[in-house]
Tab-separated table of C-alpha atoms in Angstrom:
chain	number	residue	atom	x	y	z
I	196	MET	CA	0.033	-0.352	0.437
I	197	ARG	CA	1.510	3.326	-0.734
I	198	ARG	CA	2.523	5.657	2.261
I	199	ALA	CA	0.907	8.308	2.781
I	200	VAL	CA	2.008	11.695	2.236
I	201	LEU	CA	1.523	15.635	3.456
I	202	PRO	CA	0.337	17.746	0.426
I	203	PRO	CA	2.375	20.768	-0.447
I	204	GLU	CA	1.410	23.885	2.461
I	205	PRO	CA	-0.398	26.720	0.883
I	206	HIS	CA	1.142	29.839	-0.424
I	207	ARG	CA	2.022	32.783	1.799
I	208	ASP	CA	-1.103	34.336	-0.610
I	209	GLY	CA	-3.109	32.018	-1.053
I	210	ALA	CA	-2.234	31.788	-4.918
I	211	THR	CA	-2.880	29.012	-6.929
I	212	PRO	CA	-1.475	27.290	-10.198
I	213	PRO	CA	-2.635	28.300	-13.223
I	214	PRO	CA	-4.719	25.931	-15.630
I	215	ILE	CA	-1.840	24.721	-17.420
I	216	PRO	CA	-3.347	21.341	-19.288
I	217	ALA	CA	-0.991	17.806	-18.028
I	218	ASP	CA	-0.008	17.388	-21.585
I	219	LEU	CA	1.447	20.411	-21.469
I	220	VAL	CA	3.617	20.740	-17.788
I	221	PRO	CA	6.820	20.502	-18.075
I	222	LYS	CA	7.839	17.490	-16.810
I	223	HIS	CA	11.690	18.006	-15.753
I	224	VAL	CA	12.535	21.937	-14.725
I	225	ALA	CA	16.566	22.392	-14.469
I	226	ILE	CA	16.813	25.772	-12.009
I	227	VAL	CA	20.033	27.833	-12.089
I	228	MET	CA	19.089	29.543	-8.131
I	229	ASP	CA	21.036	32.854	-9.640
I	230	GLY	CA	21.580	36.406	-7.900
I	231	ASN	CA	21.968	35.120	-3.877
I	232	GLY	CA	24.971	37.490	-3.725
I	233	ARG	CA	23.484	40.528	-5.357
I	234	TRP	CA	20.620	40.113	-3.249
I	235	ALA	CA	22.344	40.244	0.091
I	236	LYS	CA	25.147	43.485	-1.748
I	237	GLY	CA	21.948	44.917	-2.440
I	238	ARG	CA	21.068	45.480	0.739
I	239	GLY	CA	24.223	45.873	2.611
I	240	LEU	CA	24.138	42.536	3.578
I	241	PRO	CA	26.985	39.847	3.522
I	242	ARG	CA	26.734	36.870	0.528
I	243	THR	CA	26.160	34.309	2.945
I	244	GLU	CA	22.711	36.245	3.879
I	245	GLY	CA	21.508	35.397	-0.132
I	246	HIS	CA	22.169	31.871	0.248
I	247	LYS	CA	20.481	31.520	3.182
I	248	ARG	CA	17.250	33.206	2.284
I	249	GLY	CA	17.586	31.141	-0.995
I	250	GLU	CA	16.668	28.112	1.312
I	251	ASP	CA	13.119	29.306	1.503
I	252	SER	CA	12.993	30.167	-2.300
I	253	LEU	CA	13.746	26.741	-2.945
I	254	PHE	CA	11.455	25.174	-1.191
I	255	ASP	CA	8.352	26.969	-2.254
I	256	VAL	CA	9.369	26.613	-5.764
I	257	ILE	CA	9.564	22.678	-5.114
I	258	MET	CA	6.353	22.773	-3.641
I	259	GLY	CA	4.936	24.642	-6.299
I	260	ALA	CA	6.389	22.321	-8.378
I	261	ILE	CA	4.345	19.548	-6.844
I	262	GLU	CA	0.958	21.826	-7.045
I	263	LEU	CA	1.280	22.189	-10.967
I	264	GLY	CA	2.183	18.349	-11.564
I	265	VAL	CA	6.208	18.514	-12.352
I	266	PRO	CA	8.062	15.373	-11.787
I	267	TYR	CA	11.031	15.924	-11.699
I	268	LEU	CA	13.104	19.025	-10.515
I	269	SER	CA	16.886	19.542	-10.924
I	270	ALA	CA	18.474	22.784	-8.680
I	271	TYR	CA	22.242	23.894	-9.401
I	272	ALA	CA	23.621	23.897	-5.338
I	273	PHE	CA	27.310	24.188	-6.386
I	274	SER	CA	29.156	23.650	-9.036
I	275	THR	CA	32.904	22.605	-10.858
I	276	GLU	CA	33.417	26.316	-10.933
I	277	ASN	CA	32.419	27.376	-7.554
I	278	TRP	CA	35.848	26.489	-6.160
I	279	ARG	CA	36.930	29.646	-7.199
I	280	ARG	CA	35.511	31.349	-4.978
I	281	SER	CA	36.907	32.420	-1.410
I	282	PRO	CA	38.097	30.017	0.701
I	283	ASP	CA	35.067	31.632	3.673
I	284	GLU	CA	32.752	31.103	0.677
I	285	VAL	CA	33.516	27.666	0.084
I	286	ARG	CA	33.202	26.658	3.670
I	287	PHE	CA	29.952	28.331	4.362
I	288	LEU	CA	28.753	26.399	1.204
I	289	MET	CA	29.662	23.423	1.782
I	290	GLY	CA	28.593	23.234	5.329
I	291	PHE	CA	25.317	25.073	3.877
I	292	ASN	CA	24.625	22.279	1.672
I	293	ARG	CA	24.727	20.185	3.956
I	294	ASP	CA	23.328	21.041	6.537
I	295	VAL	CA	19.922	22.186	4.254
I	296	ILE	CA	19.666	18.409	3.208
I	297	ARG	CA	19.713	17.177	6.951
I	298	ARG	CA	17.533	19.784	8.239
I	299	ARG	CA	14.879	19.111	5.102
I	300	ARG	CA	15.250	16.056	4.144
I	301	ASP	CA	12.181	14.652	6.786
I	302	GLN	CA	10.259	17.373	5.353
I	303	LEU	CA	11.167	16.090	1.835
I	304	HIS	CA	9.981	12.446	2.189
I	305	SER	CA	6.984	14.040	3.955
I	306	MET	CA	5.870	15.263	0.836
I	307	GLY	CA	6.990	11.822	-0.771
I	308	VAL	CA	9.686	14.090	-2.690
I	309	ARG	CA	12.624	10.725	-4.007
I	310	VAL	CA	16.032	12.783	-3.274
I	311	ARG	CA	18.541	12.153	-6.038
I	312	TRP	CA	22.537	13.315	-6.508
I	313	ALA	CA	24.406	14.386	-9.266
I	314	GLY	CA	27.948	15.278	-9.332
I	315	ARG	CA	31.412	14.999	-8.767
I	316	ARG	CA	32.779	13.083	-5.541
I	317	PRO	CA	36.445	14.371	-5.587
I	318	ARG	CA	37.214	17.489	-3.021
I	319	LEU	CA	32.877	17.300	-2.024
I	320	TRP	CA	32.630	16.957	2.358
I	321	ARG	CA	32.730	13.601	3.080
I	322	SER	CA	29.971	14.957	5.526
I	323	VAL	CA	28.131	16.645	2.517
I	324	ILE	CA	28.521	13.224	0.512
I	325	LYS	CA	27.001	11.305	3.382
I	326	GLU	CA	23.785	13.511	4.182
I	327	LEU	CA	22.679	13.515	0.139
I	328	GLU	CA	23.381	8.788	0.384
I	329	THR	CA	21.384	9.232	3.768
I	330	ALA	CA	18.659	11.401	1.894
I	331	GLU	CA	18.756	9.207	-1.163
I	332	GLU	CA	18.032	6.227	0.825
I	333	MET	CA	15.539	7.426	2.631
I	334	THR	CA	13.754	9.267	-0.049
I	335	ARG	CA	13.992	5.592	-2.951
I	336	HIS	CA	10.794	4.921	-2.933
I	337	ASN	CA	8.702	8.109	-2.945
I	338	ASP	CA	7.274	9.238	-6.326
I	339	VAL	CA	5.467	12.279	-6.561
I	340	LEU	CA	8.666	14.477	-7.197
I	341	THR	CA	12.157	13.887	-7.801
I	342	LEU	CA	14.326	15.969	-6.413
I	343	GLN	CA	17.678	16.438	-8.148
I	344	PHE	CA	20.341	18.263	-6.528
I	345	CYS	CA	23.544	19.106	-8.260
I	346	VAL	CA	26.558	19.026	-5.648
I	347	ASN	CA	29.723	19.533	-6.980
I	348	TYR	CA	28.490	19.315	-10.402
I	349	GLY	CA	29.200	20.700	-13.691
I	350	GLY	CA	27.849	19.407	-17.643
I	351	ARG	CA	31.375	19.546	-19.354
I	352	ALA	CA	32.549	17.284	-15.913
I	353	GLU	CA	29.694	15.024	-16.640
I	354	ILE	CA	30.454	14.012	-19.923
I	355	ALA	CA	33.774	13.310	-19.882
I	356	ASP	CA	33.512	11.413	-16.688
I	357	ALA	CA	30.717	9.539	-19.124
I	358	ALA	CA	33.425	9.210	-21.981
I	359	ALA	CA	36.148	8.302	-19.890
I	360	ALA	CA	33.823	5.110	-17.968
I	361	ILE	CA	33.030	3.984	-21.675
I	362	ALA	CA	36.746	4.504	-22.122
I	363	ARG	CA	37.402	1.838	-19.570
I	364	ASP	CA	34.825	-0.691	-20.669
I	365	VAL	CA	35.642	-0.434	-24.312
I	366	ARG	CA	38.966	-0.905	-23.194
I	367	ASP	CA	38.065	-3.669	-21.195
I	368	GLY	CA	35.758	-5.727	-23.594
I	369	ARG	CA	31.860	-4.993	-21.934
I	370	LEU	CA	31.017	-2.440	-24.842
I	371	ASN	CA	31.456	-2.718	-28.619
I	372	PRO	CA	32.741	0.574	-30.006
I	373	ASP	CA	30.357	1.176	-33.189
I	374	LYS	CA	27.628	0.084	-30.969
I	375	ILE	CA	28.028	3.576	-29.158
I	376	THR	CA	24.387	5.753	-29.963
I	377	GLU	CA	23.501	8.725	-27.765
I	378	LYS	CA	21.336	6.599	-26.177
I	379	VAL	CA	24.140	4.470	-24.838
I	380	PHE	CA	26.140	7.147	-24.209
I	381	ALA	CA	23.301	8.383	-21.780
I	382	ARG	CA	23.328	5.468	-19.872
I	383	TYR	CA	26.624	7.000	-18.255
I	384	LEU	CA	25.866	10.216	-17.343
I	385	ASP	CA	24.966	10.589	-13.488
I	386	GLU	CA	21.579	10.177	-13.433
I	387	PRO	CA	20.305	8.198	-16.607
I	388	GLY	CA	16.876	7.532	-15.493
I	389	ILE	CA	16.087	10.538	-15.148
I	390	PRO	CA	14.798	12.283	-18.204
I	391	ASP	CA	15.937	15.158	-20.235
I	392	VAL	CA	15.034	18.839	-19.334
I	393	ASP	CA	11.832	20.226	-20.606
I	394	LEU	CA	12.252	24.349	-19.276
I	395	PHE	CA	15.673	25.263	-18.486
I	396	LEU	CA	15.287	28.269	-15.515
I	397	ARG	CA	17.921	30.190	-14.543
I	398	SER	CA	16.490	34.149	-12.299
I	399	SER	CA	18.270	37.177	-11.796
I	400	GLY	CA	18.545	38.330	-15.616
I	401	GLU	CA	21.845	36.864	-16.531
I	402	GLN	CA	21.043	34.486	-19.343
I	403	ARG	CA	23.379	31.745	-20.388
I	404	THR	CA	23.475	28.026	-19.025
I	405	SER	CA	26.778	27.644	-16.660
I	406	ASN	CA	27.646	24.385	-17.492
I	407	PHE	CA	24.943	23.053	-16.045
I	408	LEU	CA	23.238	20.129	-17.402
I	409	LEU	CA	24.841	20.760	-21.124
I	410	TRP	CA	22.977	16.618	-22.798
I	411	GLN	CA	20.014	16.536	-21.584
I	412	SER	CA	19.301	20.249	-22.027
I	413	ALA	CA	19.376	20.331	-25.532
I	414	TYR	CA	15.559	20.773	-26.403
I	415	ALA	CA	15.283	22.213	-23.898
I	416	GLU	CA	12.855	25.504	-23.471
I	417	MET	CA	14.954	28.508	-21.932
I	418	VAL	CA	13.242	30.880	-19.287
I	419	PHE	CA	15.474	33.813	-18.064
I	420	LEU	CA	13.137	35.605	-15.208
I	421	ASP	CA	15.198	39.147	-13.577
I	422	THR	CA	13.687	38.227	-9.868
I	423	LEU	CA	16.765	37.486	-7.883
I	424	TRP	CA	16.585	33.977	-6.530
I	425	PRO	CA	15.801	35.590	-3.022
I	426	ASP	CA	12.814	36.739	-4.562
I	427	PHE	CA	11.895	34.019	-6.207
I	428	ASP	CA	8.911	31.855	-5.089
I	429	ARG	CA	6.389	29.053	-6.897
I	430	ARG	CA	4.618	32.085	-9.052
I	431	HIS	CA	7.985	32.678	-10.728
I	432	LEU	CA	7.752	28.413	-11.913
I	433	TRP	CA	4.384	28.790	-12.529
I	434	HIS	CA	5.155	31.915	-15.166
I	435	ALA	CA	8.151	30.343	-16.519
I	436	CYS	CA	5.905	26.762	-17.025
I	437	GLU	CA	2.913	29.248	-18.597
I	438	VAL	CA	5.698	30.157	-20.782
I	439	TYR	CA	6.826	26.842	-22.008
I	440	ALA	CA	3.155	25.755	-22.397
I	441	SER	CA	2.854	28.548	-25.433
I	442	ARG	CA	5.424	27.149	-27.106
I	443	ASP	CA	5.687	25.611	-30.156
I	444	ARG	CA	8.674	22.426	-29.650
I	445	ARG	CA	9.446	20.702	-32.877
I	446	TYR	CA	12.814	18.928	-32.069
I	447	GLY	CA	14.194	20.072	-35.549
I	448	GLY	CA	11.006	19.277	-37.304
I	449	ALA	CA	8.684	21.433	-39.170
I	450	LEU	CA	4.938	21.034	-40.954
I	451	PRO	CA	5.232	22.516	-44.644
I	452	ASN	CA	3.917	25.870	-45.411
I	453	PRO	CA	0.635	26.657	-46.194
I	454	VAL	CA	0.738	27.358	-49.476
I	455	GLU	CA	-2.003	29.459	-51.431
I	456	PRO	CA	-4.157	28.050	-54.073
I	457	THR	CA	-3.802	29.908	-57.453
I	458	ALA	CA	-5.773	31.155	-59.752
I	459	ALA	CA	-6.615	28.531	-62.652
I	460	THR	CA	-5.325	30.017	-66.051
I	461	GLY	CA	-7.296	29.435	-69.404
């Protein structure tokens, strides 16, 4: 028998999801949570305060995704390039990611959220890996929403790691190089069971992918919103999903243009 789950908390202003037809709701939304530092700077606060405020934004968006019926959500929590930041900020982000997962995993589990982790192990704090793996195990049977935390993640790194794994299997005779297709390659990515990205959403007005889910976003619809991440909530997600639903997705195909009939000549 399926375990009972708690519904998402209602939006503080009573907002409800827009009436998007179920077949037009994106199955996988990837989010670059950008603008924490600028939000804090504009208020005369340290950058860390922006990251702290961003936690509530993420969880409001998670609840909004559940309300709308989005089955997969990926959050860019720490990139392979973020190690270039100041040592103090890196230490804060490592501890913050660890503590958010530990603090929120019971809540995620109660709502039926399945947690997955994508990213590299090297350099990542062992305490962060432990919390991610604990959350994965605790929530592995949940099916309301799959939340992919991308921690120490980079799209190019993921592709390079997949290529290296393929090369090892070819060397060891487990894989015929003539049989390598896009479908085979995708099986070597961090989370091959998670479908390709339908909607790529970025806050703060920046219009770039920043090395996030490059392979999976090949045919994603891009939506860039000016709102800084700490000011984000589920209404921004819903707006982006409305934009997504209004677009014509052809995946490289196209219907013939209508041709006006020519007048008969005698």
